[in-house]
XYZ file of C-alpha atoms in Angstrom:
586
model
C 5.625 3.453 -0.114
C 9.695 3.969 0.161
C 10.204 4.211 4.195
C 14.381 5.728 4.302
C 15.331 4.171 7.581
C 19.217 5.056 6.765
C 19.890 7.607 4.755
C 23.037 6.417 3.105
C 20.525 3.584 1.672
C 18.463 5.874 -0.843
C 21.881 7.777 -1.641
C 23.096 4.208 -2.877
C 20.239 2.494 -4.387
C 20.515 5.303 -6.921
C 24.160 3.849 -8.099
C 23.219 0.149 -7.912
C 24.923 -2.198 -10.586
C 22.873 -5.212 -9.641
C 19.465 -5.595 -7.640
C 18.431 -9.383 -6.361
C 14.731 -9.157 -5.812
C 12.444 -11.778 -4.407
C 9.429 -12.735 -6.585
C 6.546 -13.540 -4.336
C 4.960 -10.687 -3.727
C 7.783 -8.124 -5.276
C 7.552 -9.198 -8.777
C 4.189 -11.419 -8.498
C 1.030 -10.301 -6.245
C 1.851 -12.625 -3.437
C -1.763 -14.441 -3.960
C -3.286 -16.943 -6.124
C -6.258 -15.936 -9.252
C -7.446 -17.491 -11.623
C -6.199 -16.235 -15.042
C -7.912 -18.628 -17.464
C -10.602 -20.604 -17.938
C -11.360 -23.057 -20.554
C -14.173 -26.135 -21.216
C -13.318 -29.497 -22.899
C -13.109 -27.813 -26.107
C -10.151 -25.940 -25.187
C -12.431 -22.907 -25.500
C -13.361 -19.864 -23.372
C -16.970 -20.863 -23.038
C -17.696 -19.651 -19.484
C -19.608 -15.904 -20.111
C -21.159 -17.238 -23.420
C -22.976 -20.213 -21.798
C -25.366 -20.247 -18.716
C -25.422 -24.160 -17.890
C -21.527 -23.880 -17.234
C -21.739 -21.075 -14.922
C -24.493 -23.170 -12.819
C -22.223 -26.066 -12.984
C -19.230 -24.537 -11.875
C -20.798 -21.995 -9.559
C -21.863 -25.594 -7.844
C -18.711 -27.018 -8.113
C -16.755 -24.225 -6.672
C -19.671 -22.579 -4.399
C -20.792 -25.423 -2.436
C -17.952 -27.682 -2.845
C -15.222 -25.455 -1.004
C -13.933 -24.645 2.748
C -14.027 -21.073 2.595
C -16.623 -18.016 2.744
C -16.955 -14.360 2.153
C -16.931 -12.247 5.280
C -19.218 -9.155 6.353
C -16.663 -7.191 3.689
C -16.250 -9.025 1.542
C -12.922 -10.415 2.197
C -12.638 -14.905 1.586
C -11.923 -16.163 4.759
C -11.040 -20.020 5.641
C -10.167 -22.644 3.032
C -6.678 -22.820 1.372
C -5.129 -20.415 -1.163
C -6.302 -22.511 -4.046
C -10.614 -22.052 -2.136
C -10.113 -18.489 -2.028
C -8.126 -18.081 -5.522
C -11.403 -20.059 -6.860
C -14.324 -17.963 -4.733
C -12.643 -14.254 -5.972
C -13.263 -15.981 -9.450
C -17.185 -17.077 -8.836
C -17.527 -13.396 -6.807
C -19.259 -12.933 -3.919
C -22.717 -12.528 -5.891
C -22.819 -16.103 -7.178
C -21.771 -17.481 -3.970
C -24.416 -15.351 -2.169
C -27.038 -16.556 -4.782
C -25.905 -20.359 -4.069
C -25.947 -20.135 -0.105
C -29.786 -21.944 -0.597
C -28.648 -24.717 -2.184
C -28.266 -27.942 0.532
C -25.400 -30.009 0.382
C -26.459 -33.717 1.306
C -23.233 -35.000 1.511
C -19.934 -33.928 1.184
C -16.160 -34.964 1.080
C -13.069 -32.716 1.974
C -10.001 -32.282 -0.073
C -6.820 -34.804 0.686
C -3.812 -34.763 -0.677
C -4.229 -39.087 -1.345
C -7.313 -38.676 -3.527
C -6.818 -35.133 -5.318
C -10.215 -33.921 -5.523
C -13.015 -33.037 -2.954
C -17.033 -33.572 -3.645
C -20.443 -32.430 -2.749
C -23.452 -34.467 -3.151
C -26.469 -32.095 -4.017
C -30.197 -33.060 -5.309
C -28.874 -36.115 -6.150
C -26.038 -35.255 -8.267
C -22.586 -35.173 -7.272
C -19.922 -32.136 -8.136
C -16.639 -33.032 -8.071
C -13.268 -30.550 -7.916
C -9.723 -31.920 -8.125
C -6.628 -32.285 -9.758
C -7.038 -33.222 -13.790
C -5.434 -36.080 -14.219
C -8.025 -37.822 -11.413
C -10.811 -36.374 -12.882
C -10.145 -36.973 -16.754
C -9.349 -40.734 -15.975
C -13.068 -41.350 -14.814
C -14.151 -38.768 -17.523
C -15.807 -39.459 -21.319
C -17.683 -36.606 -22.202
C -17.673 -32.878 -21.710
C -19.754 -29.969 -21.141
C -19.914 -27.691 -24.230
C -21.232 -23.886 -24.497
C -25.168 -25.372 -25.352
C -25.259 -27.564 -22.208
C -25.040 -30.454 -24.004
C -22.673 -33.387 -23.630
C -19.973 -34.086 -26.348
C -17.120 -36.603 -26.205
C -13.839 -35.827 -24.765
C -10.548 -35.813 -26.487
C -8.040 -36.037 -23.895
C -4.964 -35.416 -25.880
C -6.280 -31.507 -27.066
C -6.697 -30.891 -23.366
C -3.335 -32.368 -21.947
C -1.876 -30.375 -24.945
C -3.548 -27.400 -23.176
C -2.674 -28.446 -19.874
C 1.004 -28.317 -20.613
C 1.043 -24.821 -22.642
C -0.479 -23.667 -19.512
C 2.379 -25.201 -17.278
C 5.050 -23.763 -19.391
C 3.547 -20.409 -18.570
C 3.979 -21.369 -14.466
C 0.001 -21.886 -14.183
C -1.272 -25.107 -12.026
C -4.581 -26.314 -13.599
C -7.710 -26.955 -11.619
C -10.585 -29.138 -13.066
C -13.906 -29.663 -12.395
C -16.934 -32.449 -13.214
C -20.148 -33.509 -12.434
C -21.748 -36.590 -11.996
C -24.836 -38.466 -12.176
C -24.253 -40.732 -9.411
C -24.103 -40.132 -5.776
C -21.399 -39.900 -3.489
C -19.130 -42.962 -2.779
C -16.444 -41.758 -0.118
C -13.400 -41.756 -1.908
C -14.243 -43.515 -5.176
C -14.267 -41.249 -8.398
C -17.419 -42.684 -10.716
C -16.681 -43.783 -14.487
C -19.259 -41.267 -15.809
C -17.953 -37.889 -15.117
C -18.389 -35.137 -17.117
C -16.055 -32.385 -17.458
C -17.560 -28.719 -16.571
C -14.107 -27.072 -17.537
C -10.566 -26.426 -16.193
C -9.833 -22.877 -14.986
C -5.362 -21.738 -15.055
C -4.141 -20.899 -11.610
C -1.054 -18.160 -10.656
C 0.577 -16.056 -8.852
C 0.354 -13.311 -11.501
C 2.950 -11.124 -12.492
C 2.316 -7.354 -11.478
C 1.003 -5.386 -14.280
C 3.441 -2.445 -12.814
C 6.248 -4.419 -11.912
C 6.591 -5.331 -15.826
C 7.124 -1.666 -16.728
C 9.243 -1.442 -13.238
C 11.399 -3.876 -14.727
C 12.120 -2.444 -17.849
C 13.438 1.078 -16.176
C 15.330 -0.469 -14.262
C 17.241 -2.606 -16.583
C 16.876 0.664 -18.670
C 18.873 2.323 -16.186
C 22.011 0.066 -16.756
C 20.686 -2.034 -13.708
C 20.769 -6.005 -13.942
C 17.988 -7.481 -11.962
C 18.485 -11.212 -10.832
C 15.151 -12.634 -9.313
C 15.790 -14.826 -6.471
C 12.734 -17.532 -5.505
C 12.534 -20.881 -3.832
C 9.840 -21.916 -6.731
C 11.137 -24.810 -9.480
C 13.037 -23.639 -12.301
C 10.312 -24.265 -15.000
C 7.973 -21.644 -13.151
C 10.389 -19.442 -12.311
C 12.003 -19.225 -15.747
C 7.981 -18.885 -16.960
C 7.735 -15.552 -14.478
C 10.905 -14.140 -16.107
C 10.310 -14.149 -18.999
C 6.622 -13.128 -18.539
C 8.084 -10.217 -16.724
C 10.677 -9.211 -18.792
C 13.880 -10.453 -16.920
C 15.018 -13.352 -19.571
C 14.938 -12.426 -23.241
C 17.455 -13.774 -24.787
C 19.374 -17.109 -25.108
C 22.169 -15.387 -23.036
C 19.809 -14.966 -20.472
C 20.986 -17.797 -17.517
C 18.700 -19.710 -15.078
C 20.355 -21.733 -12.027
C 18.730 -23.552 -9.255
C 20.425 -23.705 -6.026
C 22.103 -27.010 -6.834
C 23.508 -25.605 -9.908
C 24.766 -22.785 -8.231
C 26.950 -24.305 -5.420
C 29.056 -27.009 -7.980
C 30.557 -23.574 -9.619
C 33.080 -22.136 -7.909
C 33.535 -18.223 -7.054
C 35.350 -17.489 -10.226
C 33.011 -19.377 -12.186
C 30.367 -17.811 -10.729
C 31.711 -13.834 -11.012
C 32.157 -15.377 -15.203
C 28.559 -16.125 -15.372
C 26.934 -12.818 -13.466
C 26.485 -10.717 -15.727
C 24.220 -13.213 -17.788
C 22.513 -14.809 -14.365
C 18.720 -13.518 -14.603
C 16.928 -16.086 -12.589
C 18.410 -18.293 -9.154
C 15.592 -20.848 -8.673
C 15.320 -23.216 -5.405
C 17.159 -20.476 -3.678
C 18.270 -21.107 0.005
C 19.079 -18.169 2.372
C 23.330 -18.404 1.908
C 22.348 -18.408 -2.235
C 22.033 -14.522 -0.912
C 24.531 -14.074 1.400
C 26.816 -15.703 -1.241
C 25.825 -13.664 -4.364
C 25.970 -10.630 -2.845
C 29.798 -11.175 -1.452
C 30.537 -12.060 -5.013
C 29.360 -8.659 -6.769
C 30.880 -6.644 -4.361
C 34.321 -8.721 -5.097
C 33.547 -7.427 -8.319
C 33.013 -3.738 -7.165
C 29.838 -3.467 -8.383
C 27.159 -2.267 -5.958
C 24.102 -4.526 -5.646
C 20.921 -4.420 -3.862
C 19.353 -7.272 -1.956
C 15.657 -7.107 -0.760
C 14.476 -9.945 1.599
C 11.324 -10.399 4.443
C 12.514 -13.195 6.655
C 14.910 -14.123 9.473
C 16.799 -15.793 7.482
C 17.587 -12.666 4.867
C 18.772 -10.522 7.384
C 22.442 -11.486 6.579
C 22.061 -10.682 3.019
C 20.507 -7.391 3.630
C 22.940 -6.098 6.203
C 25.672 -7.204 3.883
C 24.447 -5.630 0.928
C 25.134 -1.878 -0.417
C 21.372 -1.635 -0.256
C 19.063 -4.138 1.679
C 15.591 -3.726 0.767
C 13.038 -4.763 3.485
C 9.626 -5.682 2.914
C 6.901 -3.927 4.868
C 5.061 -7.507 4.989
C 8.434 -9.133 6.470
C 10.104 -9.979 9.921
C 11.295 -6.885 12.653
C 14.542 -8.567 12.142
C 14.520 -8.076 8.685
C 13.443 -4.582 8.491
C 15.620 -3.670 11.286
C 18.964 -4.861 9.273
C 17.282 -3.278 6.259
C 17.857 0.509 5.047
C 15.258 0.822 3.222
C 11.570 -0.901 4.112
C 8.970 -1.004 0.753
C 6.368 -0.941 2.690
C 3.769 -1.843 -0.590
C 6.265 -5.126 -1.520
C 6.479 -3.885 -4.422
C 9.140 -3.815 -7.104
C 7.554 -0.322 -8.729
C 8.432 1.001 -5.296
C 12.000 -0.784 -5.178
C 12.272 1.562 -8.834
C 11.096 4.534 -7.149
C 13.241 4.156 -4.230
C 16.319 3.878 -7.617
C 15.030 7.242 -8.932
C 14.967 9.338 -6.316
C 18.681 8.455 -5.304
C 19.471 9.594 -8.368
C 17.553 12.634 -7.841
C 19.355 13.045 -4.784
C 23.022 12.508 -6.788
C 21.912 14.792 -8.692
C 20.792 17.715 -6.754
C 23.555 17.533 -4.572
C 25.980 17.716 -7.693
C 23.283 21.079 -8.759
C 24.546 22.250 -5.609
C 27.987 21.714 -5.780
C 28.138 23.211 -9.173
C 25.753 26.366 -7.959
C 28.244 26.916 -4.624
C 31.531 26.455 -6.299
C 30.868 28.173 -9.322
C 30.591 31.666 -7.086
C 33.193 30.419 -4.660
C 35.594 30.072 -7.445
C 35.076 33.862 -8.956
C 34.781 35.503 -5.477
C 38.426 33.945 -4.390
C 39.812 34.891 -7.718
C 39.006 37.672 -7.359
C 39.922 38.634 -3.473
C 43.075 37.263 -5.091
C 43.645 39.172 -7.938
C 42.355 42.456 -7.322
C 45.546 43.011 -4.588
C 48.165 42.943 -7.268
C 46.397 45.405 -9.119
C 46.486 47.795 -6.693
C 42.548 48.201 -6.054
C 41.441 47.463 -2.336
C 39.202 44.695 -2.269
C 35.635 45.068 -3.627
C 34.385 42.185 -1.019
C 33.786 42.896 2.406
C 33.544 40.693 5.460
C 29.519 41.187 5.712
C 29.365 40.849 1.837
C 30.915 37.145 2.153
C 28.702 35.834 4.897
C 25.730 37.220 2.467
C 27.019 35.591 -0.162
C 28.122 32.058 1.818
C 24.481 32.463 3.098
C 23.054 32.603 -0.542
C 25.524 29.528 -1.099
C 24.440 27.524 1.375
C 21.570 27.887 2.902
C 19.498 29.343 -0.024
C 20.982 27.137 -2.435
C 20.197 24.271 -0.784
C 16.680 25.122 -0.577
C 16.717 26.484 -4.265
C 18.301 22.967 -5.996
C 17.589 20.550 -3.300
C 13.808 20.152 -4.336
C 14.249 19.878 -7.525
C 11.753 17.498 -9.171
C 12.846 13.474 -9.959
C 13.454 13.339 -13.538
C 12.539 10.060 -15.583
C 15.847 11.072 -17.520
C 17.603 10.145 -14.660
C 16.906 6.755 -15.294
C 18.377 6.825 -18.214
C 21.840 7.241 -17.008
C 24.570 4.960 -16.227
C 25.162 3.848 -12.565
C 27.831 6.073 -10.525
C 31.040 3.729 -10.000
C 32.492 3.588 -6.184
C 35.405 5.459 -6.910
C 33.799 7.945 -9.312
C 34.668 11.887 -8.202
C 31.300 13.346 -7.257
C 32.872 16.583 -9.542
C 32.229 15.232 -13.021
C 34.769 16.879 -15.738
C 31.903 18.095 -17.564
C 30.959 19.877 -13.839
C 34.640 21.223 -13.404
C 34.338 22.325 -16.950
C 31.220 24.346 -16.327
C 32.549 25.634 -12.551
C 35.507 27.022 -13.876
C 34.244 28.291 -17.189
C 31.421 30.399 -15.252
C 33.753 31.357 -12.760
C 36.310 32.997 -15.566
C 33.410 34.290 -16.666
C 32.388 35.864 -13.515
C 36.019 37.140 -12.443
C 36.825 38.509 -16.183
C 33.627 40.419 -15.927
C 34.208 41.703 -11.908
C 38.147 43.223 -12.722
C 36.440 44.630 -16.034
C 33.588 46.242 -14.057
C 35.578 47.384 -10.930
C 38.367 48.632 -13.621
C 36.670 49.969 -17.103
C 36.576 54.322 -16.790
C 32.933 53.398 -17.982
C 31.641 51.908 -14.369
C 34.460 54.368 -12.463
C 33.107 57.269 -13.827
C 29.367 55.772 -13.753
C 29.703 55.267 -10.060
C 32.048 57.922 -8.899
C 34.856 56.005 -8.328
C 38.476 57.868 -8.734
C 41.270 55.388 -9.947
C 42.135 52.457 -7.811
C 39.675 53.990 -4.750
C 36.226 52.537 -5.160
C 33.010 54.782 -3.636
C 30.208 53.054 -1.996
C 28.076 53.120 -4.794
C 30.848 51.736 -6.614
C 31.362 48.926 -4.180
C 27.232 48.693 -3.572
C 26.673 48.019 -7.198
C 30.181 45.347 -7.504
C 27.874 43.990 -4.379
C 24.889 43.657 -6.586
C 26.218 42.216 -9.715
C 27.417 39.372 -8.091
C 24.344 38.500 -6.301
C 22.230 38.362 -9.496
C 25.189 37.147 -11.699
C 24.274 34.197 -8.920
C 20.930 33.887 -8.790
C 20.746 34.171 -12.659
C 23.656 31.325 -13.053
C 21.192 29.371 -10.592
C 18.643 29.106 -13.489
C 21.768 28.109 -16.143
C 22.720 24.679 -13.090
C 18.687 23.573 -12.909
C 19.115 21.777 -16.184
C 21.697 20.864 -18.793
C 19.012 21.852 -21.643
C 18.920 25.061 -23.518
C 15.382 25.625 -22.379
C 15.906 27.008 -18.920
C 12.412 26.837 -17.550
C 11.867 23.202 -18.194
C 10.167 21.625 -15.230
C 10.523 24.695 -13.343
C 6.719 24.311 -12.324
C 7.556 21.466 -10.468
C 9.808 23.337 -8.234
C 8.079 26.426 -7.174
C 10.533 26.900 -4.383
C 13.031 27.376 -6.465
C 11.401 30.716 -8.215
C 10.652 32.191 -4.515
C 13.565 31.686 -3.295
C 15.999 33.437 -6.059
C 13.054 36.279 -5.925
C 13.690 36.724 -2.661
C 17.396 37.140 -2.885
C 16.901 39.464 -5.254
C 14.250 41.796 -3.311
C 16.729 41.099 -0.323
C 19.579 42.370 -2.049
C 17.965 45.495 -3.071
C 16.692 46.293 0.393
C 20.057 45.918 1.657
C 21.389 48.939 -0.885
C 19.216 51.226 1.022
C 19.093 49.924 4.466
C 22.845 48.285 4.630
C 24.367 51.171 5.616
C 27.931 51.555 6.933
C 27.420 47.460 8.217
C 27.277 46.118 4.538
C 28.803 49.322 2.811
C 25.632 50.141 0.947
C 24.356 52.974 -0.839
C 21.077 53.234 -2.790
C 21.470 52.825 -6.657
C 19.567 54.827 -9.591
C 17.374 52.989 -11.885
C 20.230 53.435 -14.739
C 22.712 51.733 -12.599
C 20.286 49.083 -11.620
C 19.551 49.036 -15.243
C 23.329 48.223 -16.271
C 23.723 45.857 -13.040
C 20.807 43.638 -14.359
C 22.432 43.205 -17.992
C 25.770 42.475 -16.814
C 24.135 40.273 -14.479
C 22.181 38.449 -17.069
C 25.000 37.923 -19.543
C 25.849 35.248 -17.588
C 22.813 33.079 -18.758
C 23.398 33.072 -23.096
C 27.595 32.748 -22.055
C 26.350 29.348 -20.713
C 23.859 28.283 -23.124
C 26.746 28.995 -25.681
C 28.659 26.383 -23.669
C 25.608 24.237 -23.791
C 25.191 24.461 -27.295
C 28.743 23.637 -28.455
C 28.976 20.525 -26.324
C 25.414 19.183 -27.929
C 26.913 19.385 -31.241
C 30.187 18.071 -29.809
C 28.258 15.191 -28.537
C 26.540 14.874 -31.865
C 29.203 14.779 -34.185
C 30.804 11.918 -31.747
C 27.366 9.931 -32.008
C 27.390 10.144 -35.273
C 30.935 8.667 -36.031
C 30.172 5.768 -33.830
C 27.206 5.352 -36.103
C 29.272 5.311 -39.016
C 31.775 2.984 -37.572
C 29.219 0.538 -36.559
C 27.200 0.486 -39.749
C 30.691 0.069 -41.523
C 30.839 -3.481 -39.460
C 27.855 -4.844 -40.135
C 26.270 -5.005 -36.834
C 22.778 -4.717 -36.203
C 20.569 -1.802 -34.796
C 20.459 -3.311 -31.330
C 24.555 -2.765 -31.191
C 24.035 0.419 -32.603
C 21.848 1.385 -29.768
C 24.292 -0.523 -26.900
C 27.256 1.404 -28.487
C 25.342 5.157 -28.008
C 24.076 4.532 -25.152
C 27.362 3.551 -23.263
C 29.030 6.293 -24.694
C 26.356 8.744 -23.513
């Protein structure tokens, strides 16, 4: 559901500091259900009694302006009518199509409530203060009447408007239909909670992204009380820290006030186009790289400006045009998928890097050394461009499809000016490449390999040179396995990149074709078994050297982890500082 339209955009969302999502839609569904339903006892009486479910099937069914289609889709009506026939389902509605309405009065903003007149009795549907000020009694679970107590029910009313629901009530009457006059003997069916919900995924979307070091600010034009009630329903405010703003509020800081407060901003309510443009001029002021998603006209400044604008599929062309990236879905699970596979991209191209240079560094050494020494050089012209091809080409192939890792997630955002080399990279590069060029000048050198493959003192024989060849093919393709993964278990998620396997397999089958049909073009000669024996251990050495390395820096990184324990314990803070501290020195 991640459409790449520039492919700069994916490389960046993977380092983003801050991400300013919309909610409708992104964060919420984008369309109105009912998520609660309760009678005038406050209680969830709906499944457990039958006369209700008549009642409100009547009050909702035949008192509405909209309809299923053919397929079932609601068609006509408002958001609220097809928010309220989803609830009844199609079946009910089907089952209530019989039922004649005698008389009937729409919806208007001046009287709050609509009715239908039917067999004499009249079903009413409206906003609950109109209805509860005509209303004595209530409908309980029996189908019997019982008297109201309107102070439980506004109690109810307002727990349910903290959480950003808008109730709906509904009542029958007794009387028939006077046009725009509510009767003084309703009684109340029940009150069903109405939202834009909160997207089960985009909850656990949320958290991996803030996981990831990530601040997400949601951006909405609703009031402050609902959108505060989505944020924290969602999981963007949970703490006092956490800051809400409306637009107002925002505009009587200044820029310095503002670039104060960021990192504790969660939630800009009543937000106006130029909110955007603004906040995003601000974070980059403070080098941090933010995100920006937006659908309309009016967000195409704030996505073009952004390090990553984030188009939704259900937007404006203008918008997705300005955007790099278009989530086609609207979903925020997709806006953290489109996060994780930059980093997977970061971090295959730095697999690469390390896979390329590593060789690169031992085969120049080496061309370099090997001259003072008095040896001709073991490297020919054809052996290079076989070697740049493995490099290159077959690297790419090799470490570029390696799988996204939720680990990755887990890591820190890359800074603008960070070196794309890490020092834990360079330390790996040019330990495997001492490696690799200690090991060539013993192996072109030692009387053990000249007199194993017929070499006489500083002149090298073919088979000499064809086996030198060799070794540092596989001491390659075997140091390939070492880059896939920091862990000491080297075949971790290697089932998830097949490629990977065929294409080192076939660089070794390659490479011993070429010893018997290289001839005088690659300087080949075919090898015995024995030497191909001794080639393959030398080769292989290269993989426990590295986990050694591995291995030291894990208890390296343990012993530090555990003094910053220690120090923090020793000042009293709690486990949640514990926890900040490790993690930002990981």
């Amino acid at each position: 559901q991640v459409l790449v339209r520039k492919p700069i955009g994916i490389e960046t969302a993977g380092s983003l500091n801050v991400l300013f999502s919309d909610k409708t839609g992104t964060i919420t569904k984008g369309q109105l259900e009912v998520v609660e339903f309760f009678d005038g006892s406050v209680q969830d009486s709906y499944d457990t009694s039958s006369a209700i479910q008549e009642m409100l099937g009547l009050c909702i069914g035949r008192n509405t302006g909209a309809m299923f289609d053919d397929h079932g889709q609601v068609i006509g009506g408002n958001a609220t009518d097809k928010a309220l026939l989803n609830y009844l389902t199609q079946a009910r509605f089907d089952a209530l199509k019989a039922v004649e309405i005698e008389q009937a009065q729409q919806f208007n903003s001046a009287n709050k409530y609509s009715a239908a007149q039917i067999q004499g009795k009249t079903y009413y549907k409206g906003a609950p203060e109109r209805l509860l000020a005509n209303a004595t009694h209530y409908l309980d679970a029996s189908g019997e009447k019982q008297p109201l107590d309107l102070s439980i029910i506004n109690q109810k009313i307002d727990q349910l408007a903290e959480k950003s629901m808008r109730v709906l009530s509904f009542a029958y009457s007794e009387s028939l239909l006077v046009e725009n006059e509510l009767p003084s003997d309703l009684v109340m069916v029940g009150f069903v909670g109405i939202r834009d919900d909160v997207r089960p995924e985009a909850r656990q979307a949320i958290k991996e992204v803030q996981d990831a070091r990530i601040q997400v600010v949601m951006i909405t034009g609703d009031r402050k009380e609902t959108a505060v009630a989505i944020a924290k329903d969602c999981g963007l405010i949970q703490k006092e820290s956490d800051v809400a703003l409306t637009s107002e509020e925002l505009n009587k800081l200044s820029d310095e006030e503002v670039k104060e407060l960021l990192p504790n901003i969660r939630v800009i309510a009543r937000a106006l186009p130029t909110d955007k443009s603004r906040m995003v001029r601000l974070t980059q002021e403070l080098n941090l790289v933010c995100g920006m998603t937006g659908d309309g006209v009016n967000d195409a400044p704030a996505l073009k400006r952004a390090d990553v604008g984030f188009a939704m599929g259900s937007g404006t062309d203008v918008a997705k045009e300005v955007g790099d990236i278009v989530i086609l879905d609207d979903n925020f699970k997709s806006i953290e998928s489109a996060i994780l596979y930059g980093r997977t991209i970061y971090n295959n191209i730095q697999k690469f890097i390390k896979f390329q240079l590593t060789i690169n560094v031992a085969a120049v050494a080496v061309c370099a050394i090997v001259p003072f020494l008095g040896m001709e050089q073991p490297l020919g012209v054809t052996h290079i461009l076989w070697i740049n091809l493995i490099m290159d080409g077959l690297g790419a192939l090799a470490l570029g499809a390696e799988p996204a890792l939720r680990t990755y997630m887990q890591e820190r955002p890359k800074s603008r000016t960070e070196n794309i080399i890490s020092r834990s990279m360079m330390g790996q590069i040019l330990g495997a490449g001492a490696y690799i060029t200690a090991m060539s000048l013993i192996f072109l050198q030692h009387p053990f390999f000249t007199e194993l493959f017929d070499s006489i003192g500083h002149y090298l024989s073919d088979t000499h040179l064809t086996a030198y060849f060799s070794l540092f093919v596989l001491i390659a393709v075997f140091n390939g396995f070492n880059i896939r993964s920091n862990s000491l278990n080297l075949f971790v998620h290697l089932e998830e990149n097949p490629g990977f396997v065929k294409v080192m397999g076939s660089i070794m089958a390659v490479q011993v074709v070429l010893t018997f049909v290289g001839g005088k073009m690659f300087s080949c000669t075919p090898l015995t078994i024995e030497q191909w024996g001794i080639i393959l251990v030398l080769a292989f050495t290269i993989i426990p050297v590295d986990l050694l390395r591995k291995y030291i820096l894990q208890l390296l990184n343990s012993k530090n982890e555990n003094i910053i324990v220690l120090d923090v314990q020793s000042q009293g803070n709690n486990y949640e500082n514990e926890k900040n501290v490790l993690e930002f020195d990981r």
